[in-house]
């Protein structure tokens, strides 16, 4: 990839997508990895639909599923799109010389991450200890999302979105009859799990909806409704923007030889080592 660092982002949800998008725009060669079909509610706020549809756009940046080595290399070299790798075998991913691996999965798996060699490993949120399981942990919740941790674990999980979740009334195949962004009223049916209707409990806007065709267990989240008319349904969340900015800054300074000891997402770096 010439002089561009190659970065692999594990995960495909809103946070992973925000990070990958920011790094691509910062000039890095970026890929994402999701070995299983993602069940993500806020699909318009992520690249997750690319796993199924082949491509997805988030704030004018495109991600495309790479079904072959040629597609992967072309996307990585062009820096015009983000290739999404779907191989279940992590060994296929580990053959590429990654400079940075970022584990943005909600439930990071240390064994999987350890099998992907990289000069720098970063884990977002709880589930890893910096200096032991990885090089850097990034705080994703609390009062300082984006804080850099070098010798401990993250203290906070991702904060819950200010929205109402609707859950599957039974186990079965989901069929949606609404679309993300729709205005919905209390009692309106937005889909079916098997033959059971999924009704929303209040007036609002659909911020998230599972894809049709997914087999959902009883109690799984099906829809997310926001009552805030100003809330975006197809853009990056403010907190995710802060975290992505912090990560881009950390990688840049690390590669320049200025290791960041701490980071304040609002004020910028606190000091360097």
mmCIF file of C-alpha atoms in Angstrom:
data_model
loop_
_atom_site.group_PDB
_atom_site.id
_atom_site.type_symbol
_atom_site.label_atom_id
_atom_site.label_comp_id
_atom_site.label_asym_id
_atom_site.label_seq_id
_atom_site.Cartn_x
_atom_site.Cartn_y
_atom_site.Cartn_z
ATOM 1 C CA UNK A 1 0.000 0.000 0.000
ATOM 2 C CA UNK A 2 2.966 2.297 -0.438
ATOM 3 C CA UNK A 3 3.548 4.471 2.595
ATOM 4 C CA UNK A 4 -0.007 4.103 3.911
ATOM 5 C CA UNK A 5 -0.441 2.154 7.138
ATOM 6 C CA UNK A 6 -2.888 -0.751 6.909
ATOM 7 C CA UNK A 7 -5.517 -0.879 9.632
ATOM 8 C CA UNK A 8 -8.021 -3.659 10.346
ATOM 9 C CA UNK A 9 -11.171 -2.834 12.323
ATOM 10 C CA UNK A 10 -12.893 -5.830 13.911
ATOM 11 C CA UNK A 11 -16.639 -5.260 14.007
ATOM 12 C CA UNK A 12 -19.290 -3.626 11.874
ATOM 13 C CA UNK A 13 -21.588 -1.708 14.213
ATOM 14 C CA UNK A 14 -21.991 2.069 14.573
ATOM 15 C CA UNK A 15 -18.790 2.602 16.571
ATOM 16 C CA UNK A 16 -16.650 0.354 14.366
ATOM 17 C CA UNK A 17 -18.028 2.090 11.272
ATOM 18 C CA UNK A 18 -17.349 5.564 12.667
ATOM 19 C CA UNK A 19 -13.752 4.600 13.444
ATOM 20 C CA UNK A 20 -13.122 2.986 10.048
ATOM 21 C CA UNK A 21 -14.617 5.970 8.213
ATOM 22 C CA UNK A 22 -12.485 8.471 10.135
ATOM 23 C CA UNK A 23 -9.288 6.509 9.516
ATOM 24 C CA UNK A 24 -9.976 6.180 5.789
ATOM 25 C CA UNK A 25 -10.464 9.940 5.543
ATOM 26 C CA UNK A 26 -7.238 10.422 7.521
ATOM 27 C CA UNK A 27 -5.332 8.663 4.740
ATOM 28 C CA UNK A 28 -4.965 5.131 6.059
ATOM 29 C CA UNK A 29 -5.689 1.910 4.168
ATOM 30 C CA UNK A 30 -8.605 0.509 6.164
ATOM 31 C CA UNK A 31 -10.525 -2.764 6.129
ATOM 32 C CA UNK A 32 -13.232 -4.170 8.382
ATOM 33 C CA UNK A 33 -13.927 -7.751 9.425
ATOM 34 C CA UNK A 34 -17.240 -9.398 10.335
ATOM 35 C CA UNK A 35 -17.263 -13.192 9.910
ATOM 36 C CA UNK A 36 -20.973 -13.670 10.701
ATOM 37 C CA UNK A 37 -24.117 -11.891 9.478
ATOM 38 C CA UNK A 38 -24.517 -8.831 11.718
ATOM 39 C CA UNK A 39 -27.809 -8.259 13.538
ATOM 40 C CA UNK A 40 -27.524 -4.491 13.980
ATOM 41 C CA UNK A 41 -30.537 -2.274 14.617
ATOM 42 C CA UNK A 42 -29.194 1.144 13.608
ATOM 43 C CA UNK A 43 -28.161 -0.022 10.180
ATOM 44 C CA UNK A 44 -28.233 3.439 8.583
ATOM 45 C CA UNK A 45 -25.664 4.609 11.161
ATOM 46 C CA UNK A 46 -23.199 1.889 10.183
ATOM 47 C CA UNK A 47 -21.808 -0.054 7.234
ATOM 48 C CA UNK A 48 -23.564 -3.261 8.346
ATOM 49 C CA UNK A 49 -25.893 -3.533 5.335
ATOM 50 C CA UNK A 50 -22.850 -3.967 3.094
ATOM 51 C CA UNK A 51 -22.455 -7.466 4.547
ATOM 52 C CA UNK A 52 -25.773 -8.423 2.893
ATOM 53 C CA UNK A 53 -26.184 -5.987 0.003
ATOM 54 C CA UNK A 54 -22.565 -5.761 -1.140
ATOM 55 C CA UNK A 55 -22.198 -2.051 -0.426
ATOM 56 C CA UNK A 56 -23.337 0.633 2.010
ATOM 57 C CA UNK A 57 -22.695 4.362 2.376
ATOM 58 C CA UNK A 58 -22.255 6.260 5.641
ATOM 59 C CA UNK A 59 -21.841 10.030 5.407
ATOM 60 C CA UNK A 60 -20.496 9.921 1.834
ATOM 61 C CA UNK A 61 -18.029 7.085 2.507
ATOM 62 C CA UNK A 62 -18.661 3.679 0.978
ATOM 63 C CA UNK A 63 -17.851 0.231 2.314
ATOM 64 C CA UNK A 64 -18.006 -2.834 0.071
ATOM 65 C CA UNK A 65 -17.971 -6.528 0.842
ATOM 66 C CA UNK A 66 -14.775 -8.066 -0.527
ATOM 67 C CA UNK A 67 -15.579 -11.550 -1.774
ATOM 68 C CA UNK A 68 -12.169 -12.154 -3.331
ATOM 69 C CA UNK A 69 -8.534 -11.239 -2.803
ATOM 70 C CA UNK A 70 -8.673 -9.070 -5.909
ATOM 71 C CA UNK A 71 -11.614 -7.040 -4.570
ATOM 72 C CA UNK A 72 -9.901 -6.649 -1.216
ATOM 73 C CA UNK A 73 -6.609 -5.449 -2.730
ATOM 74 C CA UNK A 74 -8.281 -3.101 -5.190
ATOM 75 C CA UNK A 75 -10.295 -1.419 -2.429
ATOM 76 C CA UNK A 76 -7.345 -1.189 -0.060
ATOM 77 C CA UNK A 77 -5.079 0.302 -2.722
ATOM 78 C CA UNK A 78 -7.598 2.805 -4.023
ATOM 79 C CA UNK A 79 -8.479 4.219 -0.566
ATOM 80 C CA UNK A 80 -11.834 5.154 -2.115
ATOM 81 C CA UNK A 81 -13.840 2.539 -0.257
ATOM 82 C CA UNK A 82 -13.536 0.282 2.789
ATOM 83 C CA UNK A 83 -13.400 -3.443 2.043
ATOM 84 C CA UNK A 84 -15.364 -5.678 4.400
ATOM 85 C CA UNK A 85 -13.816 -9.086 4.953
ATOM 86 C CA UNK A 86 -16.204 -11.905 5.845
ATOM 87 C CA UNK A 87 -13.877 -14.909 6.078
ATOM 88 C CA UNK A 88 -14.678 -17.141 9.039
ATOM 89 C CA UNK A 89 -11.092 -18.373 9.126
ATOM 90 C CA UNK A 90 -9.030 -15.784 10.955
ATOM 91 C CA UNK A 91 -5.895 -17.311 9.442
ATOM 92 C CA UNK A 92 -6.841 -15.819 6.091
ATOM 93 C CA UNK A 93 -6.973 -12.379 7.687
ATOM 94 C CA UNK A 94 -3.734 -12.851 9.599
ATOM 95 C CA UNK A 95 -1.673 -13.336 6.449
ATOM 96 C CA UNK A 96 -1.932 -9.638 5.611
ATOM 97 C CA UNK A 97 0.730 -7.353 7.193
ATOM 98 C CA UNK A 98 -1.527 -5.170 9.356
ATOM 99 C CA UNK A 99 0.070 -2.197 11.075
ATOM 100 C CA UNK A 100 -2.825 -1.688 13.479
ATOM 101 C CA UNK A 101 -5.691 -3.931 14.581
ATOM 102 C CA UNK A 102 -8.615 -2.236 16.326
ATOM 103 C CA UNK A 103 -11.041 -4.484 18.173
ATOM 104 C CA UNK A 104 -14.346 -2.613 18.142
ATOM 105 C CA UNK A 105 -16.563 -5.615 18.794
ATOM 106 C CA UNK A 106 -19.061 -5.284 21.674
ATOM 107 C CA UNK A 107 -17.718 -8.552 23.132
ATOM 108 C CA UNK A 108 -14.021 -8.676 22.180
ATOM 109 C CA UNK A 109 -12.455 -12.105 21.937
ATOM 110 C CA UNK A 110 -8.805 -12.007 22.975
ATOM 111 C CA UNK A 111 -7.991 -15.356 21.350
ATOM 112 C CA UNK A 112 -9.201 -14.172 17.949
ATOM 113 C CA UNK A 113 -7.418 -10.835 18.238
ATOM 114 C CA UNK A 114 -4.153 -12.453 19.318
ATOM 115 C CA UNK A 115 -4.043 -14.493 16.101
ATOM 116 C CA UNK A 116 -3.891 -11.348 13.959
ATOM 117 C CA UNK A 117 -0.339 -9.995 14.272
ATOM 118 C CA UNK A 118 0.084 -6.232 14.157
ATOM 119 C CA UNK A 119 2.542 -3.613 15.347
ATOM 120 C CA UNK A 120 -0.190 -2.013 17.449
ATOM 121 C CA UNK A 121 -3.405 -3.422 18.901
ATOM 122 C CA UNK A 122 -6.220 -1.239 20.242
ATOM 123 C CA UNK A 123 -9.346 -2.419 22.062
ATOM 124 C CA UNK A 124 -12.412 -0.216 22.436
ATOM 125 C CA UNK A 125 -14.166 -0.441 25.784
ATOM 126 C CA UNK A 126 -14.127 -3.155 28.479
ATOM 127 C CA UNK A 127 -12.837 -6.656 27.860
ATOM 128 C CA UNK A 128 -9.067 -6.131 27.688
ATOM 129 C CA UNK A 129 -6.189 -4.855 29.806
ATOM 130 C CA UNK A 130 -3.813 -2.404 28.154
ATOM 131 C CA UNK A 131 -0.218 -3.551 28.392
ATOM 132 C CA UNK A 132 -1.336 -7.156 28.778
ATOM 133 C CA UNK A 133 -3.996 -8.098 26.214
ATOM 134 C CA UNK A 134 -3.283 -5.199 23.866
ATOM 135 C CA UNK A 135 -1.215 -2.033 23.549
ATOM 136 C CA UNK A 136 -3.961 0.514 24.138
ATOM 137 C CA UNK A 137 -7.511 0.509 25.479
ATOM 138 C CA UNK A 138 -9.889 3.313 24.553
ATOM 139 C CA UNK A 139 -12.665 4.375 26.909
ATOM 140 C CA UNK A 140 -16.040 4.386 25.138
ATOM 141 C CA UNK A 141 -18.341 5.470 27.987
ATOM 142 C CA UNK A 142 -18.342 7.592 31.112
ATOM 143 C CA UNK A 143 -17.434 11.261 31.163
ATOM 144 C CA UNK A 144 -14.467 11.002 28.791
ATOM 145 C CA UNK A 145 -15.156 8.782 25.770
ATOM 146 C CA UNK A 146 -11.977 8.490 23.750
ATOM 147 C CA UNK A 147 -9.659 8.492 26.786
ATOM 148 C CA UNK A 148 -6.434 6.564 26.193
ATOM 149 C CA UNK A 149 -5.561 3.813 28.687
ATOM 150 C CA UNK A 150 -2.116 2.185 28.728
ATOM 151 C CA UNK A 151 -2.017 0.005 31.832
ATOM 152 C CA UNK A 152 -5.566 -0.887 32.871
ATOM 153 C CA UNK A 153 -8.973 -1.768 31.471
ATOM 154 C CA UNK A 154 -11.813 0.520 30.439
ATOM 155 C CA UNK A 155 -14.146 1.495 33.260
ATOM 156 C CA UNK A 156 -17.306 2.089 31.280
ATOM 157 C CA UNK A 157 -19.341 0.263 28.665
ATOM 158 C CA UNK A 158 -20.944 2.153 25.826
ATOM 159 C CA UNK A 159 -23.830 4.314 27.052
ATOM 160 C CA UNK A 160 -27.343 3.316 26.092
ATOM 161 C CA UNK A 161 -28.863 5.289 23.251
ATOM 162 C CA UNK A 162 -31.716 7.646 24.271
ATOM 163 C CA UNK A 163 -34.393 5.575 22.594
ATOM 164 C CA UNK A 164 -37.012 2.908 23.207
ATOM 165 C CA UNK A 165 -36.304 -0.651 22.132
ATOM 166 C CA UNK A 166 -38.997 -3.040 20.906
ATOM 167 C CA UNK A 167 -38.280 -6.740 21.380
ATOM 168 C CA UNK A 168 -39.273 -9.896 19.533
ATOM 169 C CA UNK A 169 -42.482 -11.385 21.018
ATOM 170 C CA UNK A 170 -41.401 -14.909 20.072
ATOM 171 C CA UNK A 171 -38.713 -16.846 18.236
ATOM 172 C CA UNK A 172 -38.928 -16.818 14.475
ATOM 173 C CA UNK A 173 -38.092 -15.263 11.136
ATOM 174 C CA UNK A 174 -38.416 -11.484 11.005
ATOM 175 C CA UNK A 175 -40.237 -9.661 8.221
ATOM 176 C CA UNK A 176 -40.129 -5.872 8.341
ATOM 177 C CA UNK A 177 -42.986 -3.763 6.979
ATOM 178 C CA UNK A 178 -41.502 -0.357 7.847
ATOM 179 C CA UNK A 179 -38.247 1.449 7.095
ATOM 180 C CA UNK A 180 -35.643 3.219 9.186
ATOM 181 C CA UNK A 181 -36.563 6.903 9.361
ATOM 182 C CA UNK A 182 -40.330 6.302 9.252
ATOM 183 C CA UNK A 183 -42.580 8.135 11.674
ATOM 184 C CA UNK A 184 -44.585 5.582 13.663
ATOM 185 C CA UNK A 185 -47.558 5.777 16.028
ATOM 186 C CA UNK A 186 -48.349 3.817 19.177
ATOM 187 C CA UNK A 187 -49.705 0.403 18.238
ATOM 188 C CA UNK A 188 -48.368 0.524 14.689
ATOM 189 C CA UNK A 189 -47.007 -2.752 13.317
ATOM 190 C CA UNK A 190 -43.446 -2.440 12.005
ATOM 191 C CA UNK A 191 -42.889 -6.106 11.274
ATOM 192 C CA UNK A 192 -43.626 -9.713 12.124
ATOM 193 C CA UNK A 193 -41.654 -12.402 13.924
ATOM 194 C CA UNK A 194 -43.159 -15.544 12.499
ATOM 195 C CA UNK A 195 -46.870 -14.757 12.526
ATOM 196 C CA UNK A 196 -46.672 -12.455 15.573
ATOM 197 C CA UNK A 197 -46.893 -8.705 14.907
ATOM 198 C CA UNK A 198 -44.278 -6.340 16.344
ATOM 199 C CA UNK A 199 -46.056 -3.207 17.577
ATOM 200 C CA UNK A 200 -44.369 0.005 18.689
ATOM 201 C CA UNK A 201 -45.464 1.369 22.089
ATOM 202 C CA UNK A 202 -45.247 5.104 21.362
ATOM 203 C CA UNK A 203 -45.092 7.804 18.730
ATOM 204 C CA UNK A 204 -41.655 8.522 17.328
ATOM 205 C CA UNK A 205 -39.225 7.858 14.499
ATOM 206 C CA UNK A 206 -37.695 4.500 13.669
ATOM 207 C CA UNK A 207 -33.977 4.852 14.336
ATOM 208 C CA UNK A 208 -33.262 1.163 13.973
ATOM 209 C CA UNK A 209 -34.906 -1.941 12.539
ATOM 210 C CA UNK A 210 -33.626 -5.450 12.039
ATOM 211 C CA UNK A 211 -33.240 -6.729 8.518
ATOM 212 C CA UNK A 212 -35.950 -8.902 7.085
ATOM 213 C CA UNK A 213 -34.963 -12.551 6.880
ATOM 214 C CA UNK A 214 -33.079 -12.751 10.172
ATOM 215 C CA UNK A 215 -34.029 -15.515 12.586
ATOM 216 C CA UNK A 216 -34.523 -13.842 15.948
ATOM 217 C CA UNK A 217 -34.793 -15.388 19.406
ATOM 218 C CA UNK A 218 -37.620 -14.317 21.688
ATOM 219 C CA UNK A 219 -36.681 -11.058 23.426
ATOM 220 C CA UNK A 220 -34.140 -9.953 20.813
ATOM 221 C CA UNK A 221 -34.258 -6.232 19.946
ATOM 222 C CA UNK A 222 -36.235 -5.660 16.773
ATOM 223 C CA UNK A 223 -36.691 -1.901 16.537
ATOM 224 C CA UNK A 224 -35.376 1.299 18.116
ATOM 225 C CA UNK A 225 -37.598 4.375 18.381
ATOM 226 C CA UNK A 226 -36.503 7.902 19.162
ATOM 227 C CA UNK A 227 -38.870 10.657 20.260
ATOM 228 C CA UNK A 228 -36.251 13.323 19.570
ATOM 229 C CA UNK A 229 -37.145 14.861 16.227
ATOM 230 C CA UNK A 230 -33.590 16.218 15.956
ATOM 231 C CA UNK A 231 -31.973 12.814 16.420
ATOM 232 C CA UNK A 232 -30.261 11.562 13.287
ATOM 233 C CA UNK A 233 -31.070 8.143 11.913
ATOM 234 C CA UNK A 234 -28.366 8.013 9.233
ATOM 235 C CA UNK A 235 -25.339 9.874 10.621
ATOM 236 C CA UNK A 236 -22.539 9.196 13.087
ATOM 237 C CA UNK A 237 -23.344 9.714 16.745
ATOM 238 C CA UNK A 238 -21.487 12.569 18.486
ATOM 239 C CA UNK A 239 -19.842 10.240 21.018
ATOM 240 C CA UNK A 240 -18.636 7.938 18.260
ATOM 241 C CA UNK A 241 -17.156 10.939 16.466
ATOM 242 C CA UNK A 242 -15.133 11.811 19.577
ATOM 243 C CA UNK A 243 -13.870 8.252 19.964
ATOM 244 C CA UNK A 244 -12.934 7.989 16.279
ATOM 245 C CA UNK A 245 -11.070 11.300 16.440
ATOM 246 C CA UNK A 246 -9.130 10.132 19.486
ATOM 247 C CA UNK A 247 -8.111 6.888 17.788
ATOM 248 C CA UNK A 248 -6.948 8.651 14.622
ATOM 249 C CA UNK A 249 -4.883 11.058 16.730
ATOM 250 C CA UNK A 250 -3.372 8.246 18.832
ATOM 251 C CA UNK A 251 -2.316 6.238 15.784
ATOM 252 C CA UNK A 252 -0.820 9.287 14.110
ATOM 253 C CA UNK A 253 1.214 10.285 17.175
ATOM 254 C CA UNK A 254 2.337 6.713 17.861
ATOM 255 C CA UNK A 255 3.630 6.364 14.329
ATOM 256 C CA UNK A 256 5.398 9.703 14.680
ATOM 257 C CA UNK A 257 7.103 8.380 17.816
ATOM 258 C CA UNK A 258 5.159 10.555 20.267
ATOM 259 C CA UNK A 259 3.306 8.114 22.485
ATOM 260 C CA UNK A 260 0.242 9.681 24.102
ATOM 261 C CA UNK A 261 -0.019 9.085 27.835
ATOM 262 C CA UNK A 262 -3.541 10.487 28.134
ATOM 263 C CA UNK A 263 -6.203 12.001 25.951
ATOM 264 C CA UNK A 264 -9.163 14.214 26.650
ATOM 265 C CA UNK A 265 -11.759 13.891 23.909
ATOM 266 C CA UNK A 266 -12.872 17.495 24.387
ATOM 267 C CA UNK A 267 -9.535 19.224 24.928
ATOM 268 C CA UNK A 268 -7.187 17.042 22.905
ATOM 269 C CA UNK A 269 -3.999 15.443 24.222
ATOM 270 C CA UNK A 270 -3.025 15.929 27.863
ATOM 271 C CA UNK A 271 0.611 14.978 27.630
ATOM 272 C CA UNK A 272 3.053 12.810 25.743
ATOM 273 C CA UNK A 273 5.388 10.173 27.101
#
